């Protein structure tokens, strides 16, 4: 078990390069199951969620090879049994994507109910509804979902709510179905467009990704290609906010500024300078940080995956900020940890009220999920004194080499092994 030890209070300076997008990569790696030839993915982030996806593929008989750093080749033709090992599926939310891809290829899929970050109840009813529209049945047996169909027939899928995972699974299951599928009230996140671009480059016929109506004409064969995954908008946003919270000056490279618009707009609102270039953004702070209010929304609104980091920054601003995040039930779990660092935040259900106090002080804290962990690291970087962030395995699910990237920006952050005796104390 490891933790990060951060000596804070130093503005971040310099350049950082953003890795491939976690939420695009987990979908695209799972989608290699649909490819009828070997394919190669570039800009694959080196994070534990991707390691799990690759283990799932290998365990089912696929050949997965790291060609060089961030470049991985996949040959999934050897998969014969459409069943994801139970423990691997349970360790990650994105394992649900194997339901869509295995169903799309084999018309049969057996996958454990997913795990991942505990953000409250995360049902998959909309995914199952989409599969049912295509003609698949499902049953729940011993904690596993079994989906199966004689054949999948294109149909109309109407989502009752905006679901990223449901939209991705509906695309994957219908890309080789017979005839036309129309997905209405589809999610519009950049990773959905990236998945559609990947599948279209292989020969799929998907139109409208990035809008709320996606039309998919089923095809029977997908050819092998080499494809580069888009940069991670949330990793980029996290470094933007880290630069702002430490009152630094950072150039964030390998980004698509359009994907960062909602984050850029909010940072400008709180007095941060953001300069957009073609493939980079520069973030610097020259004056005080100002209060603001925000509500998380599906893309192109402000992303829930940036709420903990942004709220943390607002504890350093002047005045009262109000944050509403109702996309998941449980996205304010980091607040009690932040209070240990002197933050003044009260939470009532899905609304947090932050009384900005201008500073934080270092403390031992525990990450409760991926973005909570990122928020606590930002808090530690901005705080006076020493912060120890435990449970960093959550952070490693989605941030490639975060300690090394921050060290490159001048941060004093170290990875330290937690001695066995401390484990006992922590779990007692
Ligand atoms: N929902 C349902 N039924 C469903 C599906 C979703 O009720 O069948 C609800 C959820 O419980 C939630 C809302 O709909 O309240 C939105 O869920 P969505 O399906 O959009 O989320 P997801 O696919 O489970 C992905 C990302 C999350 C990100 C959300 C929202 C991946 C692997 N995960 O989750 O990323 O927060 O979309 O943008 O893409 C993260 O990266 O830290 C992370 C949690």
CSV table of C-alpha atoms and ligand atoms in Angstrom, one decimal:
chain,number,residue,atom,x,y,z
A,1,UNK,CA,0.0,0.0,0.0
A,2,UNK,CA,1.3,3.4,-0.9
A,3,UNK,CA,0.5,7.0,-0.1
A,4,UNK,CA,1.6,10.4,-1.5
A,5,UNK,CA,3.4,12.8,0.8
A,6,UNK,CA,3.1,16.4,-0.3
A,7,UNK,CA,4.9,19.5,1.1
A,8,UNK,CA,2.5,22.2,-0.2
A,9,UNK,CA,2.5,25.9,-0.7
A,10,UNK,CA,4.6,26.0,-3.9
A,11,UNK,CA,3.0,27.4,-7.1
A,12,UNK,CA,3.2,25.0,-10.1
A,13,UNK,CA,5.3,26.1,-13.0
A,14,UNK,CA,6.3,24.6,-16.4
A,15,UNK,CA,4.7,22.3,-18.9
A,16,UNK,CA,2.8,19.0,-18.5
A,17,UNK,CA,1.7,16.6,-21.3
A,18,UNK,CA,-1.8,15.0,-21.0
A,19,UNK,CA,-2.3,11.3,-21.6
A,20,UNK,CA,-5.0,9.4,-23.5
A,21,UNK,CA,-8.5,9.7,-22.1
A,22,UNK,CA,-9.4,7.0,-19.6
A,23,UNK,CA,-13.1,7.0,-20.4
A,24,UNK,CA,-12.5,6.8,-24.1
A,25,UNK,CA,-9.8,4.2,-23.7
A,26,UNK,CA,-11.8,1.8,-21.5
A,27,UNK,CA,-14.6,1.8,-24.2
A,28,UNK,CA,-12.3,1.5,-27.2
A,29,UNK,CA,-10.1,-1.3,-25.7
A,30,UNK,CA,-13.4,-3.2,-25.0
A,31,UNK,CA,-14.5,-2.5,-28.5
A,32,UNK,CA,-11.5,-4.3,-30.0
A,33,UNK,CA,-13.6,-7.4,-29.4
A,34,UNK,CA,-15.7,-6.3,-32.4
A,35,UNK,CA,-12.7,-6.0,-34.7
A,36,UNK,CA,-12.3,-8.9,-37.2
A,37,UNK,CA,-8.6,-8.3,-37.7
A,38,UNK,CA,-5.7,-7.3,-35.4
A,39,UNK,CA,-5.6,-3.6,-34.5
A,40,UNK,CA,-3.3,-1.1,-32.8
A,41,UNK,CA,-4.2,1.6,-30.3
A,42,UNK,CA,-1.9,4.6,-29.7
A,43,UNK,CA,-2.0,7.1,-26.8
A,44,UNK,CA,-3.3,4.4,-24.4
A,45,UNK,CA,-3.0,5.7,-20.9
A,46,UNK,CA,-0.9,3.7,-18.4
A,47,UNK,CA,-3.5,3.5,-15.7
A,48,UNK,CA,-4.9,0.6,-13.7
A,49,UNK,CA,-8.4,0.6,-15.3
A,50,UNK,CA,-6.7,0.0,-18.7
A,51,UNK,CA,-4.5,-2.8,-17.2
A,52,UNK,CA,-7.7,-4.4,-16.0
A,53,UNK,CA,-9.3,-4.1,-19.4
A,54,UNK,CA,-6.3,-5.7,-21.0
A,55,UNK,CA,-6.3,-8.5,-18.4
A,56,UNK,CA,-9.9,-9.2,-19.2
A,57,UNK,CA,-9.2,-9.5,-22.9
A,58,UNK,CA,-6.1,-11.8,-22.3
A,59,UNK,CA,-8.0,-14.0,-19.9
A,60,UNK,CA,-10.7,-14.6,-22.6
A,61,UNK,CA,-8.0,-15.7,-25.1
A,62,UNK,CA,-7.1,-12.4,-26.9
A,63,UNK,CA,-3.5,-11.5,-27.7
A,64,UNK,CA,-2.7,-8.1,-26.2
A,65,UNK,CA,0.9,-6.8,-26.6
A,66,UNK,CA,2.5,-3.6,-25.4
A,67,UNK,CA,4.4,-2.6,-28.5
A,68,UNK,CA,6.0,0.5,-26.8
A,69,UNK,CA,5.0,2.9,-24.2
A,70,UNK,CA,1.3,3.8,-24.7
A,71,UNK,CA,1.0,1.7,-27.9
A,72,UNK,CA,-0.8,-1.6,-27.6
A,73,UNK,CA,-1.8,-4.2,-30.2
A,74,UNK,CA,-4.9,-6.3,-29.9
A,75,UNK,CA,-5.9,-9.5,-31.7
A,76,UNK,CA,-9.2,-10.6,-30.2
A,77,UNK,CA,-9.9,-13.3,-32.8
A,78,UNK,CA,-8.9,-16.0,-30.3
A,79,UNK,CA,-11.7,-15.3,-27.9
A,80,UNK,CA,-14.1,-18.2,-27.8
A,81,UNK,CA,-15.9,-18.0,-24.5
A,82,UNK,CA,-17.9,-14.7,-24.0
A,83,UNK,CA,-17.4,-14.6,-20.2
A,84,UNK,CA,-15.5,-12.0,-18.2
A,85,UNK,CA,-13.8,-13.5,-15.1
A,86,UNK,CA,-15.8,-12.5,-12.0
A,87,UNK,CA,-13.2,-10.7,-9.9
A,88,UNK,CA,-11.8,-8.7,-12.9
A,89,UNK,CA,-15.3,-7.5,-13.8
A,90,UNK,CA,-16.2,-6.5,-10.2
A,91,UNK,CA,-13.1,-4.3,-9.9
A,92,UNK,CA,-14.2,-1.7,-12.5
A,93,UNK,CA,-17.3,0.1,-13.6
A,94,UNK,CA,-16.3,0.0,-17.3
A,95,UNK,CA,-16.5,-3.9,-17.3
A,96,UNK,CA,-20.1,-3.3,-18.3
A,97,UNK,CA,-18.7,-2.4,-21.8
A,98,UNK,CA,-17.9,-6.1,-22.2
A,99,UNK,CA,-21.6,-6.8,-22.1
A,100,UNK,CA,-22.1,-4.6,-25.2
A,101,UNK,CA,-19.1,-5.9,-27.1
A,102,UNK,CA,-19.5,-9.6,-26.4
A,103,UNK,CA,-23.2,-9.4,-27.1
A,104,UNK,CA,-22.4,-7.5,-30.4
A,105,UNK,CA,-19.9,-10.2,-31.5
A,106,UNK,CA,-21.2,-13.5,-29.9
A,107,UNK,CA,-24.8,-12.6,-29.2
A,108,UNK,CA,-24.0,-13.9,-25.8
A,109,UNK,CA,-22.3,-12.2,-22.8
A,110,UNK,CA,-21.7,-13.1,-19.1
A,111,UNK,CA,-20.3,-10.3,-17.0
A,112,UNK,CA,-20.4,-9.7,-13.2
A,113,UNK,CA,-22.3,-6.7,-12.0
A,114,UNK,CA,-19.7,-3.9,-12.2
A,115,UNK,CA,-17.6,-2.3,-9.4
A,116,UNK,CA,-15.5,0.8,-9.6
A,117,UNK,CA,-15.7,4.1,-7.6
A,118,UNK,CA,-18.4,4.2,-5.0
A,119,UNK,CA,-20.4,7.2,-6.2
A,120,UNK,CA,-23.7,5.8,-4.9
A,121,UNK,CA,-26.1,3.4,-6.6
A,122,UNK,CA,-25.1,2.9,-10.2
A,123,UNK,CA,-27.8,0.8,-12.0
A,124,UNK,CA,-27.5,-0.5,-15.5
A,125,UNK,CA,-31.2,-0.7,-16.3
A,126,UNK,CA,-30.8,1.6,-19.3
A,127,UNK,CA,-28.0,-0.6,-20.8
A,128,UNK,CA,-30.2,-3.6,-20.4
A,129,UNK,CA,-33.2,-1.7,-21.9
A,130,UNK,CA,-31.0,-0.9,-25.0
A,131,UNK,CA,-30.0,-4.5,-25.4
A,132,UNK,CA,-33.6,-5.6,-25.1
A,133,UNK,CA,-34.6,-3.1,-27.9
A,134,UNK,CA,-32.2,-5.0,-30.1
A,135,UNK,CA,-33.8,-8.3,-29.2
A,136,UNK,CA,-31.6,-9.5,-26.4
A,137,UNK,CA,-32.8,-11.1,-23.2
A,138,UNK,CA,-31.0,-11.0,-19.9
A,139,UNK,CA,-31.0,-12.7,-16.5
A,140,UNK,CA,-29.1,-12.1,-13.3
A,141,UNK,CA,-27.4,-15.2,-11.9
A,142,UNK,CA,-25.0,-15.4,-8.9
A,143,UNK,CA,-24.1,-11.8,-9.3
A,144,UNK,CA,-23.5,-12.0,-13.0
A,145,UNK,CA,-25.6,-10.6,-15.8
A,146,UNK,CA,-26.2,-13.0,-18.7
A,147,UNK,CA,-27.3,-11.3,-22.0
A,148,UNK,CA,-28.1,-13.4,-25.0
A,149,UNK,CA,-30.0,-13.3,-28.3
A,150,UNK,CA,-30.5,-15.4,-31.4
A,151,UNK,CA,-29.8,-12.4,-33.5
A,152,UNK,CA,-29.6,-8.6,-32.9
A,153,UNK,CA,-31.9,-6.5,-35.0
A,154,UNK,CA,-31.5,-2.7,-35.3
A,155,UNK,CA,-34.2,-0.8,-33.5
A,156,UNK,CA,-35.1,2.5,-31.8
A,157,UNK,CA,-33.5,3.0,-28.4
A,158,UNK,CA,-34.8,5.9,-26.2
A,159,UNK,CA,-32.9,6.6,-23.1
A,160,UNK,CA,-34.9,7.8,-20.1
A,161,UNK,CA,-31.9,9.7,-18.8
A,162,UNK,CA,-28.6,10.9,-20.1
A,163,UNK,CA,-26.2,7.9,-19.7
A,164,UNK,CA,-22.6,7.8,-21.0
A,165,UNK,CA,-22.2,4.1,-20.4
A,166,UNK,CA,-25.6,3.2,-21.7
A,167,UNK,CA,-25.0,5.1,-24.9
A,168,UNK,CA,-21.6,3.5,-25.4
A,169,UNK,CA,-23.0,0.0,-24.8
A,170,UNK,CA,-25.9,0.7,-27.2
A,171,UNK,CA,-23.4,1.6,-29.9
A,172,UNK,CA,-21.3,-1.4,-29.3
A,173,UNK,CA,-24.2,-3.9,-29.3
A,174,UNK,CA,-25.7,-2.4,-32.5
A,175,UNK,CA,-22.7,-1.8,-34.7
A,176,UNK,CA,-23.0,-5.3,-36.1
A,177,UNK,CA,-26.8,-5.8,-35.7
A,178,UNK,CA,-29.0,-6.2,-38.7
A,179,UNK,CA,-30.4,-3.0,-40.1
A,180,UNK,CA,-30.6,0.5,-38.6
A,181,UNK,CA,-30.5,1.4,-34.9
A,182,UNK,CA,-31.5,4.9,-33.8
A,183,UNK,CA,-30.4,6.0,-30.3
A,184,UNK,CA,-32.4,9.0,-29.0
A,185,UNK,CA,-31.4,11.1,-26.0
A,186,UNK,CA,-27.9,9.9,-26.4
A,187,UNK,CA,-25.0,11.2,-24.3
A,188,UNK,CA,-22.7,13.6,-26.1
A,189,UNK,CA,-19.4,13.3,-24.3
A,190,UNK,CA,-16.1,13.5,-26.3
A,191,UNK,CA,-15.4,9.8,-25.5
A,192,UNK,CA,-18.6,8.8,-27.3
A,193,UNK,CA,-17.4,10.6,-30.4
A,194,UNK,CA,-14.0,9.0,-30.1
A,195,UNK,CA,-15.5,5.5,-29.8
A,196,UNK,CA,-17.7,6.2,-32.9
A,197,UNK,CA,-14.6,7.5,-34.8
A,198,UNK,CA,-12.7,4.3,-33.9
A,199,UNK,CA,-15.5,2.0,-35.0
A,200,UNK,CA,-16.1,4.1,-38.2
A,201,UNK,CA,-12.4,3.9,-39.1
A,202,UNK,CA,-12.8,0.1,-39.0
A,203,UNK,CA,-15.8,0.2,-41.4
A,204,UNK,CA,-18.8,0.8,-39.1
A,205,UNK,CA,-21.6,3.2,-40.2
A,206,UNK,CA,-22.3,5.4,-37.2
A,207,UNK,CA,-23.6,9.0,-37.7
A,208,UNK,CA,-24.5,11.7,-35.2
A,209,UNK,CA,-22.2,10.8,-32.4
A,210,UNK,CA,-21.8,14.0,-30.3
A,211,UNK,CA,-25.5,14.9,-30.8
A,212,UNK,CA,-28.4,13.5,-29.0
A,213,UNK,CA,-29.5,11.3,-31.9
A,214,UNK,CA,-27.1,8.6,-33.1
A,215,UNK,CA,-27.9,6.5,-36.2
A,216,UNK,CA,-26.1,3.2,-36.7
A,217,UNK,CA,-26.4,1.0,-39.8
A,218,UNK,CA,-25.2,-2.5,-38.9
A,219,UNK,CA,-22.2,-3.9,-40.8
A,220,UNK,CA,-20.9,-7.4,-40.8
A,221,UNK,CA,-17.1,-6.9,-40.8
A,222,UNK,CA,-14.7,-4.5,-39.1
A,223,UNK,CA,-11.2,-4.3,-40.4
A,224,UNK,CA,-8.0,-3.8,-38.4
A,225,UNK,CA,-6.6,-0.2,-38.1
A,226,UNK,CA,-4.2,1.9,-36.0
A,227,UNK,CA,-6.0,4.5,-34.0
A,228,UNK,CA,-5.0,7.2,-31.5
A,229,UNK,CA,-7.1,7.8,-28.5
A,230,UNK,CA,-8.1,11.5,-27.7
A,231,UNK,CA,-6.4,13.3,-24.8
A,232,UNK,CA,-8.1,13.1,-21.4
A,233,UNK,CA,-10.2,16.2,-20.8
A,234,UNK,CA,-10.5,15.5,-17.1
A,235,UNK,CA,-6.8,14.9,-16.6
A,236,UNK,CA,-6.2,18.2,-18.4
A,237,UNK,CA,-8.9,20.0,-16.3
A,238,UNK,CA,-7.3,18.6,-13.1
A,239,UNK,CA,-3.9,20.1,-14.0
A,240,UNK,CA,-5.6,23.4,-15.0
A,241,UNK,CA,-7.2,23.6,-11.6
A,242,UNK,CA,-4.0,22.5,-9.8
A,243,UNK,CA,-2.2,25.4,-11.6
A,244,UNK,CA,-4.9,27.8,-10.5
A,245,UNK,CA,-5.2,26.5,-6.9
A,246,UNK,CA,-1.4,26.9,-6.3
A,247,UNK,CA,-1.5,30.3,-8.1
A,248,UNK,CA,1.0,29.0,-10.6
A,249,UNK,CA,1.6,29.3,-14.4
A,250,UNK,CA,1.4,26.0,-16.3
A,251,UNK,CA,1.2,25.1,-20.0
A,252,UNK,CA,-0.9,22.0,-20.5
A,253,UNK,CA,0.0,20.2,-23.7
A,254,UNK,CA,-1.7,17.6,-25.9
A,255,UNK,CA,-5.3,18.8,-25.2
A,256,UNK,CA,-8.3,19.6,-27.4
A,257,UNK,CA,-9.2,23.1,-26.1
A,258,UNK,CA,-12.8,22.6,-27.3
A,259,UNK,CA,-13.3,19.7,-24.9
A,260,UNK,CA,-12.2,22.0,-22.0
A,261,UNK,CA,-14.6,24.9,-22.8
A,262,UNK,CA,-16.8,24.5,-19.7
A,263,UNK,CA,-13.8,24.2,-17.4
A,264,UNK,CA,-12.0,27.1,-19.1
A,265,UNK,CA,-15.2,29.3,-18.8
A,266,UNK,CA,-15.5,28.6,-15.1
A,267,UNK,CA,-11.8,29.2,-14.4
A,268,UNK,CA,-12.1,32.6,-16.1
A,269,UNK,CA,-15.1,33.4,-14.0
A,270,UNK,CA,-13.1,32.9,-10.8
A,271,UNK,CA,-10.3,35.2,-12.1
A,272,UNK,CA,-7.9,32.7,-13.6
A,273,UNK,CA,-6.2,33.5,-17.0
A,274,UNK,CA,-6.6,30.8,-19.5
A,275,UNK,CA,-4.9,31.2,-22.9
A,276,UNK,CA,-6.0,28.7,-25.5
A,277,UNK,CA,-3.6,27.5,-28.3
A,278,UNK,CA,-4.2,24.9,-31.0
A,279,UNK,CA,-3.2,21.9,-28.8
A,280,UNK,CA,-2.4,23.4,-25.5
A,281,UNK,CA,-3.7,25.8,-22.8
A,282,UNK,CA,-1.8,28.0,-20.5
A,283,UNK,CA,-3.3,28.6,-17.0
A,284,UNK,CA,-2.0,31.3,-14.7
A,285,UNK,CA,-3.2,33.3,-11.7
A,286,UNK,CA,-2.3,36.9,-11.2
A,287,UNK,CA,-4.9,38.1,-8.7
A,288,UNK,CA,-7.2,36.6,-6.1
A,289,UNK,CA,-9.4,33.6,-6.7
A,290,UNK,CA,-13.1,34.6,-6.7
A,291,UNK,CA,-16.2,32.8,-5.6
A,292,UNK,CA,-18.6,31.2,-8.1
A,293,UNK,CA,-21.6,28.9,-8.3
A,294,UNK,CA,-21.8,25.9,-10.5
A,295,UNK,CA,-24.0,22.9,-11.4
A,296,UNK,CA,-22.6,19.8,-13.0
A,297,UNK,CA,-24.3,18.8,-16.3
A,298,UNK,CA,-23.8,16.2,-19.0
A,299,UNK,CA,-21.5,17.4,-21.8
A,300,UNK,CA,-21.1,20.2,-22.9
A,301,UNK,CA,-21.9,21.3,-19.3
A,302,UNK,CA,-19.5,21.3,-16.5
A,303,UNK,CA,-18.4,17.7,-15.8
A,304,UNK,CA,-19.1,15.9,-12.6
A,305,UNK,CA,-15.7,14.4,-12.9
A,306,UNK,CA,-14.2,17.9,-12.3
A,307,UNK,CA,-16.4,18.9,-9.4
A,308,UNK,CA,-14.3,17.7,-6.5
A,309,UNK,CA,-11.1,19.3,-7.9
A,310,UNK,CA,-12.9,22.6,-8.7
A,311,UNK,CA,-14.7,22.7,-5.3
A,312,UNK,CA,-11.3,22.2,-3.6
A,313,UNK,CA,-10.0,25.2,-5.4
A,314,UNK,CA,-13.0,27.3,-4.3
A,315,UNK,CA,-12.1,26.7,-0.7
A,316,UNK,CA,-9.1,29.0,-1.5
A,317,UNK,CA,-11.3,31.7,-3.1
A,318,UNK,CA,-12.8,34.7,-1.5
A,319,UNK,CA,-16.5,34.4,-0.5
A,320,UNK,CA,-19.2,31.9,-0.7
A,321,UNK,CA,-19.5,29.4,-3.6
A,322,UNK,CA,-22.5,27.0,-4.1
A,323,UNK,CA,-21.9,23.7,-5.9
A,324,UNK,CA,-24.7,21.4,-7.1
A,325,UNK,CA,-23.8,17.9,-8.3
A,326,UNK,CA,-26.8,15.5,-8.7
A,327,UNK,CA,-25.4,13.3,-11.4
A,328,UNK,CA,-24.4,10.7,-8.8
A,329,UNK,CA,-25.7,10.4,-5.2
A,330,UNK,CA,-22.3,10.4,-3.6
A,331,UNK,CA,-19.9,12.8,-5.1
A,332,UNK,CA,-19.2,14.9,-2.0
A,333,UNK,CA,-17.5,12.1,0.0
A,334,UNK,CA,-14.1,14.0,-0.1
A,335,UNK,CA,-15.6,16.9,1.8
A,336,UNK,CA,-15.0,15.4,5.3
A,337,UNK,CA,-11.4,14.8,4.4
A,338,UNK,CA,-11.0,18.4,3.1
A,339,UNK,CA,-12.5,19.6,6.4
A,340,UNK,CA,-9.4,18.1,8.1
A,341,UNK,CA,-7.4,20.5,6.1
A,342,UNK,CA,-9.4,23.5,7.4
A,343,UNK,CA,-11.9,23.8,4.6
A,344,UNK,CA,-15.3,25.2,5.5
A,345,UNK,CA,-17.9,23.3,3.4
A,346,UNK,CA,-21.4,22.2,4.4
A,347,UNK,CA,-23.2,19.6,2.3
A,348,UNK,CA,-26.9,19.1,2.1
A,349,UNK,CA,-27.7,16.2,-0.3
A,350,UNK,CA,-26.5,17.2,-3.7
A,351,UNK,CA,-25.6,20.8,-2.8
A,352,UNK,CA,-22.4,22.0,-1.1
A,353,UNK,CA,-21.8,25.5,0.3
A,354,UNK,CA,-18.2,26.5,0.4
A,355,UNK,CA,-17.0,29.5,2.6
A,356,UNK,CA,-13.7,30.3,0.9
A,357,UNK,CA,-11.1,31.0,3.5
A,358,UNK,CA,-8.0,31.7,1.3
A,359,UNK,CA,-5.9,28.9,2.6
A,360,UNK,CA,-5.7,25.2,3.7
A,361,UNK,CA,-3.4,23.4,6.0
A,362,UNK,CA,-1.7,20.1,5.5
A,363,UNK,CA,-3.2,17.0,7.1
A,364,UNK,CA,-3.3,13.2,6.7
A,365,UNK,CA,-6.3,12.4,4.4
A,366,UNK,CA,-7.8,9.4,2.6
A,367,UNK,CA,-8.9,9.3,-1.0
A,368,UNK,CA,-12.4,7.9,-1.3
A,369,UNK,CA,-12.6,7.6,-5.1
A,370,UNK,CA,-10.6,8.6,-8.2
A,371,UNK,CA,-11.6,12.3,-8.5
A,372,UNK,CA,-11.8,12.7,-4.7
A,373,UNK,CA,-8.1,11.6,-4.7
A,374,UNK,CA,-7.2,14.1,-7.3
A,375,UNK,CA,-9.0,16.9,-5.3
A,376,UNK,CA,-7.1,16.0,-2.1
A,377,UNK,CA,-3.8,16.1,-4.1
A,378,UNK,CA,-4.7,19.6,-5.3
A,379,UNK,CA,-5.5,20.5,-1.7
A,380,UNK,CA,-2.2,19.2,-0.5
A,381,UNK,CA,-0.3,21.1,-3.3
A,382,UNK,CA,-2.0,24.4,-2.3
A,383,UNK,CA,-1.9,23.9,1.5
A,384,UNK,CA,0.7,25.1,4.0
A,385,UNK,CA,2.6,22.2,5.6
A,386,UNK,CA,2.5,18.4,4.9
A,387,UNK,CA,-0.4,16.4,3.5
A,388,UNK,CA,-0.4,12.7,3.3
A,389,UNK,CA,-2.9,11.2,0.8
A,390,UNK,CA,-3.7,7.5,1.4
A,391,UNK,CA,-5.6,5.1,-0.9
A,392,UNK,CA,-3.8,6.3,-3.9
A,393,UNK,CA,-4.8,3.2,-5.9
A,394,UNK,CA,-8.0,5.1,-6.6
A,395,UNK,CA,-6.0,7.9,-8.2
A,396,UNK,CA,-4.0,5.4,-10.3
A,397,UNK,CA,-7.2,4.2,-11.9
A,398,UNK,CA,-7.3,7.3,-14.0
A,399,UNK,CA,-4.1,9.5,-13.8
A,400,UNK,CA,-0.9,8.3,-15.5
A,401,UNK,CA,2.2,9.0,-13.4
A,402,UNK,CA,0.5,11.9,-11.5
A,403,UNK,CA,3.4,12.2,-9.0
A,404,UNK,CA,6.1,12.4,-11.8
A,405,UNK,CA,4.0,14.9,-13.8
A,406,UNK,CA,3.5,17.1,-10.7
A,407,UNK,CA,7.2,16.8,-9.8
A,408,UNK,CA,8.0,18.1,-13.4
A,409,UNK,CA,5.9,21.2,-12.4
A,410,UNK,CA,8.0,21.8,-9.3
A,411,UNK,CA,5.7,20.1,-6.8
A,412,UNK,CA,7.2,18.4,-3.7
A,413,UNK,CA,5.3,15.1,-3.9
A,414,UNK,CA,6.7,11.7,-3.1
A,415,UNK,CA,5.3,8.2,-3.2
A,416,UNK,CA,5.9,6.4,0.1
A,417,UNK,CA,5.1,2.8,1.1
A,418,UNK,CA,2.8,2.7,4.1
A,419,UNK,CA,4.3,0.3,6.7
A,420,UNK,CA,2.3,-2.8,7.6
A,421,UNK,CA,1.7,-1.5,11.1
A,422,UNK,CA,-0.1,1.6,9.7
A,423,UNK,CA,-2.4,-0.7,7.7
A,424,UNK,CA,-3.5,-2.3,10.9
A,425,UNK,CA,-4.1,1.1,12.6
A,426,UNK,CA,-6.1,2.3,9.5
A,427,UNK,CA,-8.3,-0.7,9.2
A,428,UNK,CA,-9.0,-1.0,13.0
B,1,LIG,N1,-27.9,5.6,-14.6
B,1,LIG,C1,-29.1,4.9,-14.4
B,1,LIG,N2,-29.2,3.8,-15.1
B,1,LIG,C2,-28.4,3.3,-16.1
B,1,LIG,C3,-27.2,4.1,-16.3
B,1,LIG,C4,-27.0,5.3,-15.6
B,1,LIG,O1,-29.9,5.2,-13.5
B,1,LIG,O2,-28.6,2.3,-16.7
B,1,LIG,C5,-27.7,6.9,-13.9
B,1,LIG,C6,-26.5,6.8,-13.0
B,1,LIG,O3,-26.7,6.1,-11.8
B,1,LIG,C7,-26.1,8.2,-12.8
B,1,LIG,C8,-26.5,8.8,-14.2
B,1,LIG,O4,-27.4,7.9,-14.8
B,1,LIG,O5,-26.9,8.8,-11.8
B,1,LIG,C9,-25.3,9.1,-15.2
B,1,LIG,O6,-24.6,7.8,-15.3
B,1,LIG,P1,-23.8,7.5,-16.6
B,1,LIG,O7,-24.3,6.2,-17.2
B,1,LIG,O8,-23.7,8.7,-17.5
B,1,LIG,O9,-22.3,7.3,-16.0
B,1,LIG,P2,-21.3,6.1,-16.2
B,1,LIG,O10,-21.3,5.6,-17.6
B,1,LIG,O11,-21.5,5.1,-15.1
B,1,LIG,C10,-19.3,7.6,-16.9
B,1,LIG,C11,-17.9,7.8,-16.5
B,1,LIG,C12,-17.9,8.5,-15.2
B,1,LIG,C13,-18.6,9.8,-15.3
B,1,LIG,C14,-20.0,9.6,-15.8
B,1,LIG,C15,-20.8,10.9,-16.1
B,1,LIG,C16,-16.8,5.9,-17.5
B,1,LIG,C17,-16.1,4.6,-17.4
B,1,LIG,N3,-17.3,6.5,-16.4
B,1,LIG,O12,-20.0,6.8,-15.9
B,1,LIG,O13,-16.5,8.7,-14.9
B,1,LIG,O14,-18.6,10.4,-14.0
B,1,LIG,O15,-20.0,8.9,-17.0
B,1,LIG,O16,-20.1,11.7,-17.0
B,1,LIG,O17,-16.9,6.5,-18.6
B,1,LIG,C18,-14.7,9.1,-13.5
B,1,LIG,O18,-14.0,9.1,-14.6
B,1,LIG,O19,-14.2,9.5,-12.4
B,1,LIG,C19,-16.0,8.6,-13.6
B,1,LIG,C20,-16.7,8.3,-12.5
